[in-house]
Coordinates of C-alpha atoms in Angstrom, one line a residue:
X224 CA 16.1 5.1 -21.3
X225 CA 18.9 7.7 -22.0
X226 CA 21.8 6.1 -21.1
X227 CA 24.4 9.0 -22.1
X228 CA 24.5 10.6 -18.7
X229 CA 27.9 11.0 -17.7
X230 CA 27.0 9.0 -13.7
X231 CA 23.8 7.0 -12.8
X232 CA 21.1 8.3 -12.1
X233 CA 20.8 8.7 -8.1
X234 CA 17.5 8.7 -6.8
X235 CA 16.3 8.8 -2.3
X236 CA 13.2 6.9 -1.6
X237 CA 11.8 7.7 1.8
X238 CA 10.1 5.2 3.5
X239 CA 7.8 5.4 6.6
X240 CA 8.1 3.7 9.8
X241 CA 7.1 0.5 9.9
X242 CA 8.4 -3.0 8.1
X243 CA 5.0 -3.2 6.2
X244 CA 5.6 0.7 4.4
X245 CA 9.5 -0.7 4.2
X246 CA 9.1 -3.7 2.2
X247 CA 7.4 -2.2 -0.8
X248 CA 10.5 0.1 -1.2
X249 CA 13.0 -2.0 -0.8
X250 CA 11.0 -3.6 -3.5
X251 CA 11.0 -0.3 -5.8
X252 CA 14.7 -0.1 -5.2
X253 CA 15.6 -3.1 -6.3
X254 CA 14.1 -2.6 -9.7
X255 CA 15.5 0.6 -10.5
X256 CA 18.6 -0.8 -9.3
X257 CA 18.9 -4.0 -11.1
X258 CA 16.3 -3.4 -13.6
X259 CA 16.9 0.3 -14.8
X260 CA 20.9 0.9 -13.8
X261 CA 20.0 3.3 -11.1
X262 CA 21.6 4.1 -8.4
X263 CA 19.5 3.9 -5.3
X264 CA 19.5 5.0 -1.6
X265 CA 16.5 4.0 0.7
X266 CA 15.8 6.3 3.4
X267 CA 14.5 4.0 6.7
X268 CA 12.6 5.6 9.2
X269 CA 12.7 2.0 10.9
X270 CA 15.7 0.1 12.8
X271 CA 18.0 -1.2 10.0
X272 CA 18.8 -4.3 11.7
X273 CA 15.1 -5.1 11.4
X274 CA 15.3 -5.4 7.5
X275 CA 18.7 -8.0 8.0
X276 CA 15.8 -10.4 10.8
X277 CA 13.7 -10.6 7.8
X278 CA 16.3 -11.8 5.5
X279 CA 16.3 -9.6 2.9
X280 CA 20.0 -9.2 2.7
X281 CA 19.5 -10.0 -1.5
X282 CA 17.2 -7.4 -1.9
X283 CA 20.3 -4.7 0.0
X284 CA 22.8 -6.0 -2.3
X285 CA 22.2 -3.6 -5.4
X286 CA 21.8 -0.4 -3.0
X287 CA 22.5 1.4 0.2
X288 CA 20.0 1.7 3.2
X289 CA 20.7 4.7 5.3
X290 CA 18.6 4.5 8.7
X291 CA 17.1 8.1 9.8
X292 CA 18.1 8.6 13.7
X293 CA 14.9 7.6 15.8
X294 CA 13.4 10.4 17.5
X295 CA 11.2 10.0 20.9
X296 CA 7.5 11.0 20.2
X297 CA 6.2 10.2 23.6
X298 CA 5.3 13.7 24.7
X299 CA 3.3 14.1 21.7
X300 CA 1.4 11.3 21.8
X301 CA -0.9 9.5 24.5
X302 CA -2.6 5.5 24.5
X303 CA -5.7 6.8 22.5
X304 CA -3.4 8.2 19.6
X305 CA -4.3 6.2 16.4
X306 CA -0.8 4.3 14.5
X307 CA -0.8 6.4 11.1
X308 CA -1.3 9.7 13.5
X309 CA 1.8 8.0 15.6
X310 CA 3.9 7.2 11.9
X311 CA 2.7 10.6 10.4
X312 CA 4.1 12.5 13.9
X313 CA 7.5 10.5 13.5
X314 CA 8.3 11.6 10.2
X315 CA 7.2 14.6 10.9
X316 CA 9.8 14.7 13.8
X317 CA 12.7 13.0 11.5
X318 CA 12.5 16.0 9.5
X319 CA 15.6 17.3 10.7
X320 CA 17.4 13.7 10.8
X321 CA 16.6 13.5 6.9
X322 CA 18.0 16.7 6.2
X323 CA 21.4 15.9 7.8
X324 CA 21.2 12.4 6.1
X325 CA 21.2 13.9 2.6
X326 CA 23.8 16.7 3.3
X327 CA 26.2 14.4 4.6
X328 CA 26.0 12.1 1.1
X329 CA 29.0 12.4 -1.1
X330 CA 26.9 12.0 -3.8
X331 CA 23.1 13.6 -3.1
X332 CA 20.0 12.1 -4.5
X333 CA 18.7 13.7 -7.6
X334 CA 15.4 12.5 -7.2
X335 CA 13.4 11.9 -4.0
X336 CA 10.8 9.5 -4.0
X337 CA 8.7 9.6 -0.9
X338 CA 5.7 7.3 0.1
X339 CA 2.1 7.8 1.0
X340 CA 3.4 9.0 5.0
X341 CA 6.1 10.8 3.7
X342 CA 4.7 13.8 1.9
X343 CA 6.1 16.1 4.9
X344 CA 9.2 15.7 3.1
X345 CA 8.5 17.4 -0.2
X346 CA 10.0 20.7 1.2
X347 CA 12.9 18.9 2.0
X348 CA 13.2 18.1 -1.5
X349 CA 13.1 21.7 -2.6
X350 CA 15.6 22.9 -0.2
X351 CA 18.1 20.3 -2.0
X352 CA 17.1 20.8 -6.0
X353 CA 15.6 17.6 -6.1
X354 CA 12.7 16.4 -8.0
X355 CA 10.0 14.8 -5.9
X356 CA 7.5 11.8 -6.3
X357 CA 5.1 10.0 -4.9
X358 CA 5.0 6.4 -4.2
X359 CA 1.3 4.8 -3.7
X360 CA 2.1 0.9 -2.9
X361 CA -1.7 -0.1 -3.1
X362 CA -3.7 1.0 -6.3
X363 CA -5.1 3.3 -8.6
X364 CA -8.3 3.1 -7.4
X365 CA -7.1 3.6 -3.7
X366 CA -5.2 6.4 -5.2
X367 CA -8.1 8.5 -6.7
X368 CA -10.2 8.4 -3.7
X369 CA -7.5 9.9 -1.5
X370 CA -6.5 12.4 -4.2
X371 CA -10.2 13.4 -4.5
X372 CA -11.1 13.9 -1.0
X373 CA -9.9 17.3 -0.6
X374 CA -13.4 18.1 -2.7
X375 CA -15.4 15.3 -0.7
X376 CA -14.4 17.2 2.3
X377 CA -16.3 20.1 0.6
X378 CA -18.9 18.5 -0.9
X379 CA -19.9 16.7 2.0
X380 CA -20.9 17.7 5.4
X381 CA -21.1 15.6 8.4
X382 CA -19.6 11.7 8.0
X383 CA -18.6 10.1 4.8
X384 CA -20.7 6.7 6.8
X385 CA -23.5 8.9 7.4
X386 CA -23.9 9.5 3.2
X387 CA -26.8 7.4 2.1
X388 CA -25.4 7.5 -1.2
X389 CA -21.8 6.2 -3.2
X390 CA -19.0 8.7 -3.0
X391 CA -18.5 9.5 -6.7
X392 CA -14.7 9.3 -8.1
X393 CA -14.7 11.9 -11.5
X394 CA -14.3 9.1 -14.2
X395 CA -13.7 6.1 -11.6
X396 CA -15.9 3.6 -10.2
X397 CA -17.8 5.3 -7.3
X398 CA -17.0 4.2 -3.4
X399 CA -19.8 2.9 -1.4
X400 CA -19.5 5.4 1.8
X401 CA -19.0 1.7 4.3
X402 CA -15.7 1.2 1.5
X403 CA -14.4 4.2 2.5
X404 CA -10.5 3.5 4.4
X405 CA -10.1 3.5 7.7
X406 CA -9.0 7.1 7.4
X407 CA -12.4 8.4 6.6
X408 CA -14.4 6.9 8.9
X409 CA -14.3 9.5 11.7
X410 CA -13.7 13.2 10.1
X411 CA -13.3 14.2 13.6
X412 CA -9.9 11.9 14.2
X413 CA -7.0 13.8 13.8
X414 CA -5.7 10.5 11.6
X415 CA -8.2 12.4 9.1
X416 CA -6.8 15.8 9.1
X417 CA -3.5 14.0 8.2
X418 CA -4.9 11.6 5.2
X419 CA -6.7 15.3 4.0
X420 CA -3.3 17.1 4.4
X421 CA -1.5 14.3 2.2
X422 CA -3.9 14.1 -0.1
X423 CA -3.5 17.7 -0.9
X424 CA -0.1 17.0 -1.1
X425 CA -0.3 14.9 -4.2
X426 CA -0.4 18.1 -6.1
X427 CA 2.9 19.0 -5.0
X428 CA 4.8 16.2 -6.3
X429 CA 6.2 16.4 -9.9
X430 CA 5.0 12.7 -11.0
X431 CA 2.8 9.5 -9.1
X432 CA 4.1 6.5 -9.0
X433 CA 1.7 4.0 -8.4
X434 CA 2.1 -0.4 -7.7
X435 CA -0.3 -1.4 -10.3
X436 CA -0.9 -1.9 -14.4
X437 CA -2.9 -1.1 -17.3
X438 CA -4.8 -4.1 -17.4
X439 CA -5.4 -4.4 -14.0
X440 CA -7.4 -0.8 -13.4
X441 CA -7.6 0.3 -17.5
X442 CA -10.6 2.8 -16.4
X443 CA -8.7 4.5 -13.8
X444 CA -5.2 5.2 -15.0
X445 CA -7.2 6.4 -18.3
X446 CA -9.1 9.2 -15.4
X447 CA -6.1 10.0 -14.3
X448 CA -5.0 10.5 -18.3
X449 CA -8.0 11.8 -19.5
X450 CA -11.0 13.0 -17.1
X451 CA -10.5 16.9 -16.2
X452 CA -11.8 17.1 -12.7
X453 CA -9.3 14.3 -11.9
X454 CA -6.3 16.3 -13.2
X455 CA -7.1 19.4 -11.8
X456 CA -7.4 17.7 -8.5
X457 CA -3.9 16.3 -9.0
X458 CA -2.7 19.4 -10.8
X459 CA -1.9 17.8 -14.1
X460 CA 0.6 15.6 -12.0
X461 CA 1.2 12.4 -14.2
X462 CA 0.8 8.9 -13.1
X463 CA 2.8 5.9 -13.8
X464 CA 1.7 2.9 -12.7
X465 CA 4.7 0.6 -12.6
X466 CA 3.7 -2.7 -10.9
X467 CA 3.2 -5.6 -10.1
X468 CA 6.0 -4.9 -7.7
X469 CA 6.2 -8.0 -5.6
X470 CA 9.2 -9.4 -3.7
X471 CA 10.4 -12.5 -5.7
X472 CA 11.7 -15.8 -3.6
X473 CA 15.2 -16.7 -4.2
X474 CA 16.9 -19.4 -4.5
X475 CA 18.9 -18.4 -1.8
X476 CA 16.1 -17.8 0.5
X477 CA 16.2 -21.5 1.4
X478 CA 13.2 -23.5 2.9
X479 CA 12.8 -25.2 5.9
X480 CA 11.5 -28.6 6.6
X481 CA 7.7 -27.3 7.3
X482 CA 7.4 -25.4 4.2
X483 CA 9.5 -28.4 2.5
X484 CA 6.4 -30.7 4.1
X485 CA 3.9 -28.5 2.7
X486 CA 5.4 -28.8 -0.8
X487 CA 5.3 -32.0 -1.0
X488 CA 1.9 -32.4 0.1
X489 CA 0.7 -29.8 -2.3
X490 CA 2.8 -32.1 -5.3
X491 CA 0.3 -34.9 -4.4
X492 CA -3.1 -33.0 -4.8
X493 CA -5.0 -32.3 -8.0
X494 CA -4.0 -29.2 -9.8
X495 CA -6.0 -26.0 -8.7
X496 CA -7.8 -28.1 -6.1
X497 CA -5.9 -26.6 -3.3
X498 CA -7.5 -23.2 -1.7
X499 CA -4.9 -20.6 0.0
X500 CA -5.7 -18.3 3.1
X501 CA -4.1 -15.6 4.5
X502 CA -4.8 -12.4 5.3
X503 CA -1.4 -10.5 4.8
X504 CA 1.9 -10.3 7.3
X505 CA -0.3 -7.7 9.7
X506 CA -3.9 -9.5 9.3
X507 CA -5.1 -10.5 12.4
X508 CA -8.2 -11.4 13.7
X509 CA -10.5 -12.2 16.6
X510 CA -10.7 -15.6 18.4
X511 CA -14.3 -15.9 17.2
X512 CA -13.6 -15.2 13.9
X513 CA -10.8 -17.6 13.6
X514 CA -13.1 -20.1 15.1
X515 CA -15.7 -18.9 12.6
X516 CA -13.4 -19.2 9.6
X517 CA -11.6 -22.9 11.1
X518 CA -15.3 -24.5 10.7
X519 CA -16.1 -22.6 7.3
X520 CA -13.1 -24.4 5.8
X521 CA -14.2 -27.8 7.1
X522 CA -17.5 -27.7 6.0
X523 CA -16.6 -26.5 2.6
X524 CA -14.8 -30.5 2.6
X525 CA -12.1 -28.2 0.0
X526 CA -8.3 -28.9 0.1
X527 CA -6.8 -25.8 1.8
X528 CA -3.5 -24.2 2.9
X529 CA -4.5 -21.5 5.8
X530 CA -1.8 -19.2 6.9
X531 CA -2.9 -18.8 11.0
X532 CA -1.8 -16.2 13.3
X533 CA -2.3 -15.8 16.6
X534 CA -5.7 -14.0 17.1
X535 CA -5.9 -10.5 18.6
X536 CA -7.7 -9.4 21.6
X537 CA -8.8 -6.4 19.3
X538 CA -9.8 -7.3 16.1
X539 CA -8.6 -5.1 13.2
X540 CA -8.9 -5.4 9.5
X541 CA -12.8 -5.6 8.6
X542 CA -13.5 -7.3 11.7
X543 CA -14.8 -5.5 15.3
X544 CA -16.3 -7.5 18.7
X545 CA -18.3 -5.5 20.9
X546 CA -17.2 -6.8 24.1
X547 CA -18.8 -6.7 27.9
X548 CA -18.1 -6.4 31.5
X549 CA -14.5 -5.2 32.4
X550 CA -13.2 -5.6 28.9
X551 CA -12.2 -2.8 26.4
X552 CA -15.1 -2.1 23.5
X553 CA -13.7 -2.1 20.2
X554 CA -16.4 -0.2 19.0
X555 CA -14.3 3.0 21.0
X556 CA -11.8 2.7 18.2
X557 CA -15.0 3.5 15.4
X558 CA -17.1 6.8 15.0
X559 CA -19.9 7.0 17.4
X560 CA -22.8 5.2 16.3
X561 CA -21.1 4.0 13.3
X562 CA -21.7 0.0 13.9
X563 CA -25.7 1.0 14.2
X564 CA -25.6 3.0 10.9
X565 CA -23.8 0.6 8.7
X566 CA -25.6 -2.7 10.1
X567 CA -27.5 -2.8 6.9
X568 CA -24.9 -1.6 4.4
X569 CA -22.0 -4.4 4.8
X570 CA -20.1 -4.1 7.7
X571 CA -20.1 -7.5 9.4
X572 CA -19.0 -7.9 13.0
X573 CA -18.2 -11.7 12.4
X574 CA -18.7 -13.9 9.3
X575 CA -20.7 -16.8 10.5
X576 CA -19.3 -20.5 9.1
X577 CA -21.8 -21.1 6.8
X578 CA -21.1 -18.0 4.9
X579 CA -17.6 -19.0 4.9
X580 CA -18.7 -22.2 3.6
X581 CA -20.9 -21.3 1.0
X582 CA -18.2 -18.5 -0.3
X583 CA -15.3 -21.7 -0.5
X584 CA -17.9 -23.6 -2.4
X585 CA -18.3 -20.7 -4.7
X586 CA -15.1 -20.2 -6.0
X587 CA -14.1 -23.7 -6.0
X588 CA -17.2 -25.1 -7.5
X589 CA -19.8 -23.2 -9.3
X590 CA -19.2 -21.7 -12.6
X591 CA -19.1 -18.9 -11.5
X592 CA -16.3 -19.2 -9.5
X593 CA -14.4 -20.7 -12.3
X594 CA -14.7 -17.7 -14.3
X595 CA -13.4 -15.4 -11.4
X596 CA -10.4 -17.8 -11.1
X597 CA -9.6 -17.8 -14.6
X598 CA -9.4 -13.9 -14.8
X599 CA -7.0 -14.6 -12.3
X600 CA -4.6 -16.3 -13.8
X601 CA -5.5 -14.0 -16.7
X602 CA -4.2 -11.4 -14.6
X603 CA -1.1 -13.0 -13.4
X604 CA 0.1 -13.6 -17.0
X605 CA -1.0 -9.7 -17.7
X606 CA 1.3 -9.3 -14.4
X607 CA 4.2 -10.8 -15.6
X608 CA 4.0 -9.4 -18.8
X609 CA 3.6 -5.9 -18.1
X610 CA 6.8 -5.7 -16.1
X611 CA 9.1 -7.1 -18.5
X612 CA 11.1 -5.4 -20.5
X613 CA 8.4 -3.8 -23.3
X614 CA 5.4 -4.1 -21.4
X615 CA 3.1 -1.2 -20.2
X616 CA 4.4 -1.7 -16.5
X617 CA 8.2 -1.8 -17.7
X618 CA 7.7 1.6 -20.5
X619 CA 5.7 3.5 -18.0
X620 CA 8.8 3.2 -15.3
X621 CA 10.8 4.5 -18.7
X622 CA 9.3 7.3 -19.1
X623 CA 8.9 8.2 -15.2
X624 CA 12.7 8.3 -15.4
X625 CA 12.7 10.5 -18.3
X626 CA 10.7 12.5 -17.3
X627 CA 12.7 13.0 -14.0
X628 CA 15.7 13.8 -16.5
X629 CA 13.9 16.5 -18.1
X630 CA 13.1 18.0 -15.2
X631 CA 16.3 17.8 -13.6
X632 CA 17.9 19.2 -16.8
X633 CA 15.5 22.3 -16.7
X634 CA 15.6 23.0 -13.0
X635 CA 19.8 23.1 -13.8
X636 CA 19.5 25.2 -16.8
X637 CA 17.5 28.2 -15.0

């Protein structure tokens, strides 16, 4: 990159509330920071002293989180409002925190990166002369399909479940209509109206950046390159895809004598004979399907390291109870008639053991299940390679800065 700017580079990134939408900033920000000599200041729409309980003091060292005051949403909100429609109404409501936040800087952001909740802000961006970008944590795939729903929304009439057949992507794989996010399964929620508004947001910001790499989704990123319909949706708005971002353990991080147990249990057992399970830091599921999943492992008779939370009374992710008597139905939380429709098409209230079973046996036995693991590790190595320094990952964040620069130099020079 340039590096005959007369100060660093100083770039905002917004994030959302919530430690989950946190994390993958602090993330970004600690590899522009250490990795590209910018200077960086995260935006929290979250309680800073929740980032110091998860001890991520490392990743703070290298650049400043400012905390956005909390504002009370309760009169706009009641029990049956949805969480994104909860975080999209407290940014929404920050608004006016974020503006004082950046006017009272010394030194004020240049750029303002904002993630996939945050789009509200754009505006705010424009009333300081700063360029503005879009952060999209997941993928590209993820990333087409919300950028192209504006036209499903046209195309389309009644719900996307309802469609009988995929929900075509302009040069990407096409979505089954039961794959669709949780977003799109009730076009009647107002958690819809604000994954449409965002969507057509996208437009709006001068580049994407997005947590994945070229060989990871190579016929995606070349749509968003190449295929017309795809860059008209987007408005010729470039996409960078700039990961694997992942937080990295430290040394410093320190282990305690569980995790130290666990180690050297895993030291004794044959290499790649050892199956992990967890379903991410907010993956929860029901009672019966842990109970489900607990027997599945046994009867696979496969080494395994299962991350266990307790189970919720609800069941979220892929997995819904319908309950009786006195108890809340899940099924309240899903479009009407939605578990009926898509009995057929995938959606599965509980995975039975044996299924369990037979899919552990799979991947650590058959064949088959050797080649999936093998692109795996292919893909880790593709990973680590496309982030360091002259790898696809590692260029593409290059010329995302540039292109910031030239941007920032022409928006001076009219």
């Amino acid at each position: 990159m340039d590096t005959t700017r007369s100060k660093k580079l100083h770039i905002g990134i917004l994030a959302s509330p919530g430690m989950g939408h946190l994390l993958p900033v602090l993330v970004l920000g600690n590899r522009l920071s250490t990795e590209f000599n910018v200077k960086v200041t995260v935006l929290a729409i979250t309680e800073v002293p929740t980032v110091q309980n998860l001890g991520l003091e490392a990743e703070l060292a290298d650049f400043d989180v400012l905390q956005i005051p909390p504002v009370d949403i309760s009169h706009l909100i009641d029990a049956n409002t949805k969480l994104s429609t909860r975080i999209r109404i407290m940014v929404s409501e920050a608004l006016p925190g974020l503006r004082s936040a950046i006017s009272g800087m010394k030194d004020l952001p240049e750029i303002l990166i904002c993630d996939l909740f945050c789009t509200k802000a754009f505006p705010v961006a424009n009333e300081f002369n700063m360029r503005k970008y879009l952060y999209v944590a997941t993928n590209a795939w993820y990333t087409a399909l919300q950028a192209y729903t504006p036209v499903l929304h046209k195309q389309i009439d009644g719900q996307y479940v309802d469609h009988t057949q995929p929900l075509k992507i302009p040069g990407c794989k096409s979505v089954r209509p039961e794959e669709v996010n949780d977003a799109m399964l009730d076009r009647n929620d107002p958690r819809y109206e604000g994954y449409l508004q965002a969507a057509t947001d996208f437009g709006l910001a001068d580049g994407i950046l997005v947590n994945t790499w070229e060989d990871l989704e190579p016929v995606t990123l070349e749509a968003f390159r190449e295929n017309e319909s795809l860059r008209k949706v987007l408005c010729d708005t470039a996409v960078y895809p700039i990961g694997p971002l992942t937080r990295r353990p430290r040394e410093s991080d320190g282990i305690d004598d569980r995790s130290l147990m666990m180690m050297e249990w895993l030291d004794k057992q044959p290499s790649e004979s050892v199956l992990f399970v967890s379903f991410g830091s907010g993956g929860t599921l029901s009672a019966q399907q842990l109970t489900e999943l607990a027997f599945g492992l046994e009867l696979s008779q496969q080494r395994f390291i299962w991350v266990v939370r307790p189970p919720a009374r609800m069941a979220n992710g892929s997995f819904f109870t319908v309950t009786q008597g006195d108890e809340p139905l899940d099924y309240y939380y899903l479009p009407q008639g939605f578990l009926t429709r898509t009995k057929n098409t995938g959606w599965i209230k509980v995975v039975d053991r044996k299924e369990i079973e037979e899919m552990v046996r799979f991947i650590m036995e058959s064949e088959e299940g050797m080649v999936i693991r093998d692109r795996v590790k292919q893909l880790k190595v593709n990973g680590e390679g496309a982030i360091s320094k002259g790898g696809s990952s590692y260029n593409s964040m290059n010329d995302f800065l540039k292109d910031a620069h030239m941007r920032l130099i022409k928006s001076l020079s009219v």
